[in-house]
CSV table of C-alpha atoms (C1' of nucleotides) in Angstrom, one decimal:
chain,number,residue,atom,x,y,z
A,26,MET,CA,21.9,-30.6,-15.0
A,27,SER,CA,22.5,-30.4,-11.3
A,28,GLU,CA,24.1,-27.2,-10.3
A,29,ALA,CA,27.7,-27.9,-11.1
A,30,ALA,CA,29.1,-26.9,-7.7
A,31,ILE,CA,31.2,-23.8,-7.7
A,32,GLN,CA,33.0,-24.0,-11.0
A,33,THR,CA,35.6,-21.5,-10.2
A,34,TYR,CA,36.4,-20.3,-6.8
A,35,THR,CA,37.8,-16.8,-6.7
A,36,ARG,CA,40.1,-15.3,-4.2
A,37,ALA,CA,37.4,-13.0,-3.0
A,38,ASP,CA,35.1,-16.0,-2.3
A,39,GLU,CA,37.9,-17.6,-0.3
A,40,ALA,CA,38.4,-14.4,1.7
A,41,PHE,CA,34.7,-14.2,2.3
A,42,ASP,CA,34.5,-17.8,3.6
A,43,CYS,CA,37.5,-17.4,5.7
A,44,LEU,CA,36.3,-14.2,7.3
A,45,GLN,CA,32.8,-15.6,7.8
A,46,THR,CA,33.9,-18.7,9.6
A,47,ALA,CA,36.4,-16.7,11.6
A,48,ILE,CA,33.6,-14.4,12.7
A,49,VAL,CA,31.1,-17.2,13.4
A,50,LYS,CA,33.7,-19.2,15.4
A,51,GLY,CA,34.7,-16.2,17.4
A,52,ASP,CA,38.3,-15.9,16.2
A,53,LEU,CA,37.5,-12.3,15.3
A,54,VAL,CA,36.3,-10.5,18.4
A,55,PRO,CA,33.4,-8.1,18.1
A,56,GLY,CA,34.1,-4.5,18.8
A,57,GLU,CA,37.8,-4.9,18.3
A,58,LYS,CA,39.3,-3.1,15.3
A,59,ILE,CA,40.9,-5.3,12.7
A,60,GLY,CA,43.4,-4.0,10.3
A,61,GLU,CA,43.3,-5.0,6.6
A,62,VAL,CA,47.0,-5.9,6.4
A,63,GLU,CA,46.7,-8.0,9.5
A,64,LEU,CA,43.9,-10.0,7.9
A,65,CYS,CA,45.8,-10.3,4.6
A,66,SER,CA,48.8,-11.9,6.3
A,67,ARG,CA,46.5,-14.1,8.3
A,68,PHE,CA,44.7,-15.6,5.4
A,69,ASN,CA,47.5,-15.2,2.8
A,70,LEU,CA,45.5,-12.8,0.7
A,71,THR,CA,46.0,-9.5,-1.0
A,72,ARG,CA,44.0,-6.4,-0.2
A,73,GLY,CA,41.9,-6.3,-3.3
A,74,PRO,CA,39.9,-9.5,-2.8
A,75,LEU,CA,39.9,-8.9,0.9
A,76,ARG,CA,38.2,-5.6,0.5
A,77,GLU,CA,35.6,-7.1,-1.7
A,78,ALA,CA,34.9,-9.7,0.9
A,79,LEU,CA,34.8,-7.1,3.6
A,80,GLY,CA,32.2,-5.2,1.5
A,81,ARG,CA,30.0,-8.3,1.2
A,82,LEU,CA,30.3,-9.1,4.9
A,83,GLU,CA,29.4,-5.5,5.7
A,84,SER,CA,26.3,-5.5,3.6
A,85,ARG,CA,25.3,-8.8,5.3
A,86,GLY,CA,25.6,-7.0,8.6
A,87,LEU,CA,28.4,-9.1,10.1
A,88,LEU,CA,30.8,-6.2,9.9
A,89,VAL,CA,30.5,-2.5,10.5
A,90,ARG,CA,32.8,-0.2,8.6
A,91,ARG,CA,33.7,3.4,9.2
A,92,PRO,CA,35.4,5.1,6.2
A,93,HIS,CA,39.1,5.5,6.7
A,94,ALA,CA,38.8,4.1,10.2
A,95,GLY,CA,38.6,0.4,9.6
A,96,VAL,CA,36.2,-2.4,10.1
A,97,LYS,CA,35.1,-4.4,13.2
A,98,VAL,CA,33.0,-7.3,13.8
A,99,VAL,CA,29.5,-6.3,14.7
A,100,SER,CA,28.7,-6.4,18.4
A,101,VAL,CA,25.1,-7.4,19.1
A,102,SER,CA,23.5,-6.6,22.4
A,103,ALA,CA,21.4,-9.0,24.3
A,104,GLU,CA,18.3,-7.2,23.2
A,105,GLU,CA,19.3,-7.4,19.6
A,106,LEU,CA,19.9,-11.1,19.9
A,107,LEU,CA,16.4,-11.6,21.2
A,108,GLU,CA,15.1,-9.4,18.4
A,109,LEU,CA,16.8,-11.8,16.0
A,110,TYR,CA,14.8,-14.6,17.4
A,111,ARG,CA,11.6,-12.6,16.8
A,112,ILE,CA,12.5,-12.3,13.2
A,113,ARG,CA,13.3,-15.9,12.9
A,114,GLU,CA,10.0,-16.8,14.5
A,115,THR,CA,8.0,-15.2,11.7
A,116,MET,CA,10.3,-16.0,8.8
A,117,GLU,CA,10.8,-19.7,9.7
A,118,GLY,CA,7.2,-20.0,10.5
A,119,LEU,CA,6.5,-19.0,6.9
A,120,ALA,CA,9.3,-21.4,5.7
A,121,ALA,CA,7.7,-24.3,7.6
A,122,ARG,CA,4.3,-23.6,6.1
A,123,GLN,CA,5.7,-23.4,2.6
A,124,ALA,CA,7.9,-26.4,3.1
A,125,ALA,CA,4.8,-28.4,4.1
A,126,GLU,CA,3.2,-27.4,0.8
A,127,ARG,CA,6.2,-27.9,-1.4
A,128,MET,CA,8.8,-30.3,-0.1
A,129,THR,CA,9.0,-33.6,-2.1
A,130,ASP,CA,8.3,-36.8,-0.4
A,131,ASP,CA,11.9,-37.8,-0.6
A,132,GLU,CA,13.0,-34.6,1.0
A,133,ILE,CA,10.6,-35.2,3.9
A,134,ALA,CA,11.9,-38.7,4.3
A,135,ASP,CA,15.4,-37.3,4.4
A,136,LEU,CA,14.4,-34.8,7.0
A,137,GLN,CA,13.0,-37.4,9.3
A,138,ALA,CA,16.0,-39.6,8.7
A,139,THR,CA,18.3,-36.8,9.8
A,140,LEU,CA,16.3,-36.4,13.0
A,141,ASP,CA,17.1,-40.0,13.9
A,142,SER,CA,20.8,-39.4,13.4
A,143,HIS,CA,20.5,-36.3,15.5
A,144,GLU,CA,19.0,-38.3,18.3
A,145,LYS,CA,21.9,-40.7,18.2
A,146,MET,CA,24.3,-37.8,18.2
A,147,ILE,CA,22.7,-36.3,21.2
A,148,GLU,CA,22.9,-39.5,23.1
A,149,GLN,CA,26.4,-40.2,22.1
A,150,ALA,CA,27.9,-36.8,22.6
A,151,GLN,CA,26.1,-36.1,25.9
A,152,GLY,CA,25.7,-32.4,26.0
A,153,GLN,CA,28.4,-31.6,23.5
A,154,ALA,CA,27.2,-28.3,22.4
A,155,TYR,CA,28.8,-28.5,19.0
A,156,TYR,CA,26.8,-31.5,17.7
A,157,GLN,CA,23.6,-30.1,19.0
A,158,ALA,CA,24.2,-26.9,17.2
A,159,GLU,CA,25.1,-28.6,14.0
A,160,GLY,CA,22.1,-30.9,14.1
A,161,ASP,CA,19.8,-28.0,14.8
A,162,TYR,CA,21.3,-26.0,12.0
A,163,ASP,CA,20.9,-28.9,9.6
A,164,PHE,CA,17.2,-29.2,10.4
A,165,HIS,CA,16.4,-25.6,9.9
A,166,HIS,CA,18.5,-25.5,6.8
A,167,ARG,CA,16.5,-28.2,5.2
A,168,ILE,CA,13.2,-26.5,5.9
A,169,ALA,CA,14.5,-23.2,4.6
A,170,THR,CA,15.5,-24.7,1.3
A,171,GLY,CA,12.4,-26.9,1.3
A,172,SER,CA,10.2,-23.8,1.3
A,173,ARG,CA,11.2,-23.3,-2.4
A,174,ASN,CA,11.1,-19.6,-1.6
A,175,THR,CA,14.4,-18.5,-3.0
A,176,LYS,CA,14.6,-15.1,-1.3
A,177,LEU,CA,13.4,-16.5,2.0
A,178,ALA,CA,16.0,-19.2,2.0
A,179,GLN,CA,18.6,-16.7,1.0
A,180,MET,CA,17.7,-14.3,3.8
A,181,LEU,CA,17.6,-17.1,6.4
A,182,LEU,CA,20.7,-19.0,5.3
A,183,GLY,CA,22.7,-16.0,4.1
A,184,ASP,CA,21.9,-13.5,6.8
A,185,LEU,CA,20.2,-14.7,10.0
A,186,TYR,CA,21.7,-18.1,10.5
A,187,TYR,CA,25.3,-16.8,10.4
A,188,MET,CA,24.4,-14.4,13.1
A,189,VAL,CA,22.6,-16.9,15.2
A,190,ARG,CA,25.5,-19.4,14.8
A,191,MET,CA,27.9,-16.7,15.8
A,192,TYR,CA,26.1,-16.3,19.1
A,193,ARG,CA,25.7,-20.0,19.5
A,194,TYR,CA,29.5,-20.4,19.5
A,195,ARG,CA,30.1,-17.3,21.6
A,196,LEU,CA,27.5,-18.1,24.3
A,197,SER,CA,27.6,-21.8,23.8
A,198,THR,CA,23.9,-21.6,24.3
A,199,SER,CA,23.0,-24.7,22.4
A,200,SER,CA,19.6,-24.6,23.7
A,201,GLY,CA,20.6,-26.6,26.8
A,202,ARG,CA,17.4,-28.6,26.2
A,203,PRO,CA,18.4,-30.9,23.4
A,204,HIS,CA,15.8,-33.6,23.9
A,205,MET,CA,13.0,-31.1,24.1
A,206,ALA,CA,14.2,-29.4,20.9
A,207,LEU,CA,14.5,-32.7,19.2
A,208,GLU,CA,10.9,-33.6,20.1
A,209,GLU,CA,9.8,-30.3,18.7
A,210,HIS,CA,11.7,-30.9,15.5
A,211,ARG,CA,9.9,-34.3,15.3
A,212,ARG,CA,6.5,-32.7,15.6
A,213,ILE,CA,7.3,-30.1,13.0
A,214,ALA,CA,8.6,-32.8,10.6
A,215,GLU,CA,5.4,-34.8,11.2
A,216,ALA,CA,3.2,-31.8,10.4
A,217,ILE,CA,5.2,-31.3,7.2
A,218,ALA,CA,4.8,-35.0,6.3
A,219,GLN,CA,1.1,-34.6,6.7
A,220,ARG,CA,1.2,-31.6,4.5
A,221,ASP,CA,-0.4,-29.5,7.3
A,222,GLY,CA,1.1,-26.1,6.6
A,223,GLU,CA,-0.8,-24.2,9.3
A,224,LEU,CA,0.3,-26.6,12.0
A,225,ALA,CA,3.9,-26.7,10.8
A,226,GLU,CA,4.0,-22.9,11.0
A,227,PHE,CA,2.5,-22.9,14.4
A,228,LEU,CA,4.9,-25.4,15.8
A,229,MET,CA,7.9,-23.8,14.2
A,230,LYS,CA,6.9,-20.4,15.7
A,231,ARG,CA,6.5,-22.0,19.1
A,232,HIS,CA,9.7,-23.8,18.8
A,233,ILE,CA,11.7,-20.7,18.1
A,234,ASN,CA,9.8,-18.8,20.7
A,235,ALA,CA,10.8,-21.4,23.2
A,236,ALA,CA,14.4,-21.0,22.3
A,237,ARG,CA,14.1,-17.3,22.6
A,238,LYS,CA,12.6,-17.5,26.1
A,239,ASN,CA,15.3,-20.0,27.1
A,240,ILE,CA,17.9,-17.4,26.2
A,241,GLU,CA,15.9,-14.7,27.8
A,242,THR,CA,15.8,-16.4,31.2
A,243,LYS,CA,19.4,-17.3,31.0
A,244,ILE,CA,20.3,-13.7,30.4
A,245,HIS,CA,18.2,-12.6,33.4
A,246,ASN,CA,19.7,-15.4,35.5
A,247,GLY,CA,23.1,-14.0,34.7
A,248,THR,CA,24.0,-17.4,33.2
A,249,LEU,CA,24.6,-15.7,30.0
A,250,SER,CA,26.6,-12.6,29.7
A,251,ILE,CA,27.0,-10.6,26.5
B,13,MET,CA,24.9,13.3,19.5
B,14,SER,CA,22.6,12.8,16.6
B,15,GLU,CA,24.1,10.5,14.0
B,16,ALA,CA,26.4,12.8,12.1
B,17,ALA,CA,25.2,12.0,8.6
B,18,ILE,CA,27.7,10.2,6.4
B,19,GLN,CA,30.9,12.0,7.3
B,20,THR,CA,32.9,10.7,4.4
B,21,TYR,CA,31.4,9.4,1.3
B,22,THR,CA,33.7,7.0,-0.4
B,23,ARG,CA,33.8,6.2,-4.1
B,24,ALA,CA,32.6,2.7,-3.5
B,25,ASP,CA,29.5,4.1,-1.7
B,26,GLU,CA,28.9,6.4,-4.7
B,27,ALA,CA,29.2,3.4,-7.0
B,28,PHE,CA,26.8,1.4,-4.9
B,29,ASP,CA,24.2,4.2,-4.9
B,30,CYS,CA,24.5,4.8,-8.6
B,31,LEU,CA,24.1,1.1,-9.4
B,32,GLN,CA,21.3,0.6,-7.0
B,33,THR,CA,19.2,3.4,-8.3
B,34,ALA,CA,20.0,2.4,-11.9
B,35,ILE,CA,18.8,-1.1,-11.1
B,36,VAL,CA,15.7,0.1,-9.3
B,37,LYS,CA,14.8,2.5,-12.0
B,38,GLY,CA,15.3,-0.1,-14.7
B,39,ASP,CA,18.1,1.6,-16.5
B,40,LEU,CA,20.0,-1.6,-16.1
B,41,VAL,CA,18.0,-4.4,-17.7
B,42,PRO,CA,17.8,-7.8,-15.9
B,43,GLY,CA,19.3,-10.7,-17.6
B,44,GLU,CA,21.4,-8.6,-19.8
B,45,LYS,CA,25.1,-8.9,-19.2
B,46,ILE,CA,26.8,-5.7,-18.2
B,47,GLY,CA,30.6,-5.1,-18.6
B,48,GLU,CA,32.6,-3.5,-15.9
B,49,VAL,CA,34.3,-1.1,-18.1
B,50,GLU,CA,31.0,0.0,-19.5
B,51,LEU,CA,29.8,0.7,-16.1
B,52,CYS,CA,33.0,2.6,-15.2
B,53,SER,CA,32.7,5.0,-18.1
B,54,ARG,CA,29.0,5.4,-17.4
B,55,PHE,CA,29.4,6.5,-13.8
B,56,ASN,CA,32.9,7.9,-14.1
B,57,LEU,CA,34.4,5.4,-11.8
B,58,THR,CA,37.4,3.2,-11.7
B,59,ARG,CA,37.1,-0.6,-11.5
B,60,GLY,CA,38.3,-0.9,-7.9
B,61,PRO,CA,35.4,0.8,-6.1
B,62,LEU,CA,33.0,-0.5,-8.7
B,63,ARG,CA,33.9,-4.0,-8.0
B,64,GLU,CA,33.4,-3.5,-4.3
B,65,ALA,CA,30.0,-2.1,-5.0
B,66,LEU,CA,29.2,-5.0,-7.3
B,67,GLY,CA,30.1,-7.4,-4.5
B,68,ARG,CA,27.8,-5.6,-2.1
B,69,LEU,CA,24.9,-5.6,-4.6
B,70,GLU,CA,25.5,-9.2,-5.3
B,71,SER,CA,25.3,-10.2,-1.6
B,72,ARG,CA,22.1,-8.2,-1.4
B,73,GLY,CA,20.7,-10.3,-4.2
B,74,LEU,CA,20.2,-7.5,-6.8
B,75,LEU,CA,23.0,-8.8,-9.0
B,76,VAL,CA,24.1,-12.3,-9.9
B,77,ARG,CA,27.7,-12.9,-10.7
B,78,ARG,CA,29.4,-15.7,-12.5
B,79,PRO,CA,33.1,-15.8,-12.0
B,80,HIS,CA,35.1,-14.6,-15.0
B,81,ALA,CA,31.9,-14.2,-17.0
B,82,GLY,CA,30.4,-11.0,-15.6
B,83,VAL,CA,27.4,-9.8,-13.7
B,84,LYS,CA,23.8,-9.2,-14.6
B,85,VAL,CA,20.8,-7.7,-12.9
B,86,VAL,CA,18.8,-10.4,-11.2
B,87,SER,CA,15.7,-11.4,-13.1
B,88,VAL,CA,12.8,-12.3,-10.9
B,89,SER,CA,10.0,-14.4,-12.2
B,90,ALA,CA,6.4,-13.7,-11.4
B,91,GLU,CA,6.3,-16.5,-8.9
B,92,GLU,CA,9.3,-15.0,-7.1
B,93,LEU,CA,7.8,-11.6,-7.0
B,94,LEU,CA,4.7,-13.0,-5.3
B,95,GLU,CA,7.0,-14.9,-2.9
B,96,LEU,CA,8.5,-11.6,-2.0
B,97,TYR,CA,5.2,-10.4,-0.9
B,98,ARG,CA,4.7,-13.4,1.3
B,99,ILE,CA,7.9,-12.6,3.0
B,100,ARG,CA,6.9,-9.0,3.4
B,101,GLU,CA,3.6,-10.0,4.9
B,102,THR,CA,5.2,-11.8,7.8
B,103,MET,CA,8.1,-9.4,8.3
B,104,GLU,CA,6.1,-6.2,8.1
B,105,GLY,CA,3.5,-7.7,10.3
B,106,LEU,CA,6.1,-8.1,12.9
B,107,ALA,CA,7.4,-4.6,12.2
B,108,ALA,CA,3.9,-3.1,12.7
B,109,ARG,CA,3.4,-5.0,16.0
B,110,GLN,CA,6.7,-3.8,17.4
B,111,ALA,CA,6.1,-0.3,16.0
B,112,ALA,CA,2.9,-0.2,17.9
B,113,GLU,CA,4.7,-1.0,21.1
B,114,ARG,CA,7.7,1.2,20.6
B,115,MET,CA,7.2,4.2,18.4
B,116,THR,CA,7.2,7.5,20.2
B,117,ASP,CA,4.1,9.6,20.3
B,118,ASP,CA,5.9,12.1,18.0
B,119,GLU,CA,6.7,9.5,15.5
B,120,ILE,CA,3.1,8.4,15.4
B,121,ALA,CA,1.9,11.9,14.9
B,122,ASP,CA,4.4,12.3,12.1
B,123,LEU,CA,3.2,9.1,10.6
B,124,GLN,CA,-0.4,10.2,10.6
B,125,ALA,CA,0.6,13.6,9.2
B,126,THR,CA,2.4,12.0,6.3
B,127,LEU,CA,-0.8,10.1,5.5
B,128,ASP,CA,-2.6,13.4,5.1
B,129,SER,CA,0.0,14.7,2.6
B,130,HIS,CA,-0.2,11.4,0.8
B,131,GLU,CA,-3.9,11.9,0.4
B,132,LYS,CA,-3.3,15.3,-1.2
B,133,MET,CA,-0.7,13.9,-3.4
B,134,ILE,CA,-3.0,11.2,-4.6
B,135,GLU,CA,-5.7,13.7,-5.4
B,136,GLN,CA,-3.4,16.1,-7.1
B,137,ALA,CA,-1.4,13.7,-9.1
B,138,GLN,CA,-4.3,11.7,-10.3
B,139,GLY,CA,-3.0,8.2,-10.8
B,140,GLN,CA,0.6,9.3,-11.2
B,141,ALA,CA,2.2,6.0,-10.3
B,142,TYR,CA,5.4,7.7,-9.1
B,143,TYR,CA,3.9,9.6,-6.2
B,144,GLN,CA,1.8,6.7,-5.1
B,145,ALA,CA,4.9,4.5,-4.9
B,146,GLU,CA,6.9,7.1,-3.0
B,147,GLY,CA,4.1,7.7,-0.5
B,148,ASP,CA,3.7,4.0,0.0
B,149,TYR,CA,7.4,3.6,0.5
B,150,ASP,CA,7.5,6.4,3.0
B,151,PHE,CA,4.8,4.8,5.1
B,152,HIS,CA,6.3,1.4,5.2
B,153,HIS,CA,9.7,2.9,5.8
B,154,ARG,CA,8.5,4.7,8.9
B,155,ILE,CA,7.0,1.6,10.4
B,156,ALA,CA,10.1,-0.5,9.7
B,157,THR,CA,12.3,2.0,11.5
B,158,GLY,CA,9.7,2.5,14.2
B,159,SER,CA,9.9,-1.1,15.1
B,160,ARG,CA,13.2,-0.4,16.8
B,161,ASN,CA,14.3,-3.8,15.6
B,162,THR,CA,17.6,-3.0,13.9
B,163,LYS,CA,18.0,-6.1,12.0
B,164,LEU,CA,14.4,-6.2,10.9
B,165,ALA,CA,14.6,-2.7,9.6
B,166,GLN,CA,17.9,-3.5,7.9
B,167,MET,CA,16.5,-6.5,6.1
B,168,LEU,CA,13.3,-4.7,5.1
B,169,LEU,CA,14.9,-1.4,4.0
B,170,GLY,CA,18.2,-2.8,2.7
B,171,ASP,CA,17.0,-5.9,1.0
B,172,LEU,CA,13.3,-6.3,0.3
B,173,TYR,CA,12.2,-2.8,-0.5
B,174,TYR,CA,14.8,-2.3,-3.2
B,175,MET,CA,13.5,-5.4,-4.9
B,176,VAL,CA,9.9,-4.4,-4.5
B,177,ARG,CA,10.6,-0.9,-5.8
B,178,MET,CA,12.5,-2.3,-8.7
B,179,TYR,CA,9.4,-4.2,-9.8
B,180,ARG,CA,7.2,-1.3,-9.0
B,181,TYR,CA,9.1,0.8,-11.6
B,182,ARG,CA,9.3,-2.0,-14.0
B,183,LEU,CA,5.7,-3.1,-13.9
B,184,SER,CA,4.4,0.3,-12.8
B,185,THR,CA,2.1,-1.6,-10.6
B,186,SER,CA,1.6,1.0,-8.0
B,187,SER,CA,-1.2,-0.9,-6.5
B,188,GLY,CA,-3.7,0.7,-8.9
B,189,ARG,CA,-5.9,1.1,-5.9
B,190,PRO,CA,-4.5,4.2,-4.2
B,191,HIS,CA,-7.5,5.2,-2.2
B,192,MET,CA,-8.0,1.8,-0.7
B,193,ALA,CA,-4.4,1.5,0.1
B,194,LEU,CA,-4.5,4.8,1.8
B,195,GLU,CA,-7.4,3.8,3.9
B,196,GLU,CA,-5.6,0.7,4.9
B,197,HIS,CA,-2.6,2.8,5.9
B,198,ARG,CA,-4.9,4.9,8.0
B,199,ARG,CA,-6.2,2.0,9.9
B,200,ILE,CA,-2.8,0.6,10.5
B,201,ALA,CA,-1.6,4.0,11.8
B,202,GLU,CA,-4.7,4.2,14.0
B,203,ALA,CA,-4.0,0.8,15.5
B,204,ILE,CA,-0.4,1.9,16.2
B,205,ALA,CA,-1.7,5.1,17.8
B,206,GLN,CA,-3.8,3.0,20.1
B,207,ARG,CA,-0.8,0.8,20.9
B,208,ASP,CA,-2.7,-2.2,19.7
B,209,GLY,CA,0.1,-4.3,18.4
B,210,GLU,CA,-1.9,-7.4,17.5
B,211,LEU,CA,-4.4,-5.4,15.5
B,212,ALA,CA,-1.6,-3.4,13.7
B,213,GLU,CA,0.1,-6.7,12.8
B,214,PHE,CA,-3.2,-8.2,11.5
B,215,LEU,CA,-4.0,-5.1,9.4
B,216,MET,CA,-0.5,-4.9,8.0
B,217,LYS,CA,-0.5,-8.5,7.0
B,218,ARG,CA,-3.9,-8.1,5.3
B,219,HIS,CA,-2.7,-4.9,3.6
B,220,ILE,CA,0.2,-6.6,2.0
B,221,ASN,CA,-1.7,-9.7,1.3
B,222,ALA,CA,-4.2,-7.5,-0.6
B,223,ALA,CA,-1.4,-6.0,-2.6
B,224,ARG,CA,-0.1,-9.5,-3.5
B,225,LYS,CA,-3.5,-10.6,-4.6
B,226,ASN,CA,-3.8,-7.5,-6.7
B,227,ILE,CA,-0.6,-8.3,-8.5
B,228,GLU,CA,-1.6,-12.0,-8.8
B,229,THR,CA,-4.8,-11.2,-10.6
B,230,LYS,CA,-3.1,-8.7,-12.8
B,231,ILE,CA,-0.6,-11.4,-13.8
B,232,HIS,CA,-3.4,-13.9,-14.6
B,233,ASN,CA,-5.3,-11.3,-16.5
B,234,GLY,CA,-2.3,-10.7,-18.6
B,235,THR,CA,-2.3,-7.1,-17.6
B,236,LEU,CA,1.1,-7.6,-16.1
B,237,SER,CA,3.9,-9.3,-18.0
B,238,ILE,CA,7.2,-10.2,-16.6
C,6,DA,C1',26.5,-30.5,-43.4
C,7,DG,C1',27.1,-30.8,-38.7
C,8,DT,C1',29.9,-31.1,-34.7
C,9,DC,C1',33.8,-30.8,-32.1
C,10,DT,C1',38.3,-28.5,-31.2
C,11,DA,C1',41.6,-25.0,-31.0
C,12,DT,C1',42.8,-20.4,-31.1
C,13,DA,C1',42.3,-15.3,-30.6
C,14,DG,C1',40.1,-11.7,-28.4
C,15,DA,C1',38.1,-9.5,-24.7
C,16,DT,C1',36.7,-9.4,-20.0
C,17,DT,C1',37.3,-10.4,-15.4
C,18,DG,C1',40.4,-11.3,-11.3
C,19,DT,C1',44.6,-9.9,-9.0
C,20,DT,C1',48.5,-7.4,-7.7
C,21,DG,C1',51.4,-3.7,-6.0
C,22,DA,C1',52.2,1.2,-5.9
C,23,DC,C1',50.1,5.9,-4.9
C,24,DA,C1',46.9,9.3,-2.7
C,25,DA,C1',43.7,10.8,0.9
C,26,DT,C1',42.1,10.6,5.5
C,27,DA,C1',41.8,9.4,10.6
C,28,DT,C1',44.3,8.5,14.8
C,29,DG,C1',47.6,9.6,18.4
C,30,DA,C1',51.2,12.1,20.3
C,31,DT,C1',53.5,16.3,20.8
C,32,DC,C1',53.6,21.0,21.6
C,33,DC,C1',51.7,25.4,22.7
C,34,DC,C1',48.5,28.4,24.9
C,35,DT,C1',45.3,29.7,28.6
D,9,DA,C1',48.2,21.8,34.8
D,10,DG,C1',44.5,21.1,31.6
D,11,DG,C1',42.6,21.7,27.1
D,12,DG,C1',43.1,22.5,22.4
D,13,DA,C1',45.4,22.7,18.0
D,14,DT,C1',49.2,20.8,14.9
D,15,DC,C1',51.7,17.6,12.8
D,16,DA,C1',53.6,12.8,11.9
D,17,DT,C1',52.4,8.2,11.2
D,18,DA,C1',49.8,4.5,10.0
D,19,DT,C1',45.9,2.8,7.8
D,20,DT,C1',42.4,3.0,4.4
D,21,DG,C1',40.8,4.3,-0.3
D,22,DT,C1',42.0,4.5,-5.1
D,23,DC,C1',44.4,3.7,-9.2
D,24,DA,C1',46.5,1.5,-13.3
D,25,DA,C1',49.1,-2.4,-15.1
D,26,DC,C1',49.4,-7.6,-15.2
D,27,DA,C1',47.7,-12.4,-15.2
D,28,DA,C1',44.1,-15.8,-15.6
D,29,DT,C1',39.8,-17.2,-17.4
D,30,DC,C1',35.8,-17.4,-20.4
D,31,DT,C1',33.4,-16.7,-25.0
D,32,DA,C1',33.1,-16.5,-29.8
D,33,DT,C1',35.0,-17.3,-34.1
D,34,DA,C1',37.1,-20.1,-37.4
D,35,DG,C1',38.9,-24.3,-38.9
D,36,DA,C1',39.3,-29.3,-39.2
D,37,DC,C1',37.3,-33.7,-39.0
D,38,DT,C1',33.5,-37.3,-39.3
DNA sequence: AGTCTATAGATTGTTGACAATATGATCCCT
DNA sequence: AGGGATCATATTGTCAACAATCTATAGACT
């Protein structure tokens, strides 16, 4: 009865995944034009499925396409990155509220358990940006799905997070405040556990707002350059 | 310097538009399987571009696809439709706030002018759902773009609105309260004109919340069936 | 009789060749 | 010499045939 994984994995799906991770990890540089044939040889694909994947990526906003002129990875300005966080603030606030109302007790227990493992990871991998980013992603992912709001989860996980992760890799801006972020996560999880939707929403909004301000000051400092 | 319209219109774009409007207008029934060749003959297309369009529609959530089994128009339950309004509430609230901060005076004047024409349309086309829906769409469209938040506008206009419009057509649920909706629009426009972002956000959220409740009661009444 | 299996048909996914368009360099004109 | 138009090239968009997969029908077995 449980969703039987991806029964059949089509070439276009493969292309989609390859391209997506390549974009997120920064192997494909924004602004630079990328030829289709080059991509084909790179991922051992043929142009048909590749084009289909390009179309999907485009409609998700990770690529921009100009007819007969090729595609390039979207280049997001500093302002647009900050706008992204404004969107996250409202949407994830909603997700947190609905998650507080709808997550099962088991899911909440899991959520809190993952926070413990995140704590260990942070201590072990002192400042290793990668683990911080993955832990953070894991937490937000669980809440998005926990909202039981299909479209909301789809928009967050399918659209926004890829973009955010892309800039995480690129700017290696994994918050730089791991302990504080973890503490905020803990509080949000606690609010959810108490089924206090309003509080969960408030805390989540403040959490993301703090992350945004953090990036904002870094940009003004010149620590971050886009 | 002004965006030179769509210079070249590719077959895939054509397919995308055709399919999108067909879905929105309800010519393509949700849940029912649709063959590719059938669509090709219907829109005078070949399978290549069509498939690309299908991919785009799928990643926007208007179609669901099962490998080797075909595509079908997404069927949204009543609960999911209401969830959609919850998402709109937060996102359009943000849009209204940012629009109040960023729209030009000219844009605001235009916005208020369109409301006048909407009023006339409502009076002339007594209860004609179509015009109500179009006027409503126009208003929200202007605010979304007025937010100057590229990604936000993209998500609202490229994702949510198509889905909402789809269900507008299908349920012909054009609010059923045109005068009240217009009055709410007026107040939102006024708040934007006064550059009162907080108020604009509040009013927009309340406006969409009212629309959601309206649908909710209709569903419980049995007036609306999905 | 009901259920499971195997096969045939149809539909989707993929491939490689063909046509249309944009880019860049060359050449001509002012 | 600089700017603009022209043309060649390379790249993208499109097409039609081929291969792989699913669904439905029919048959056999329990």
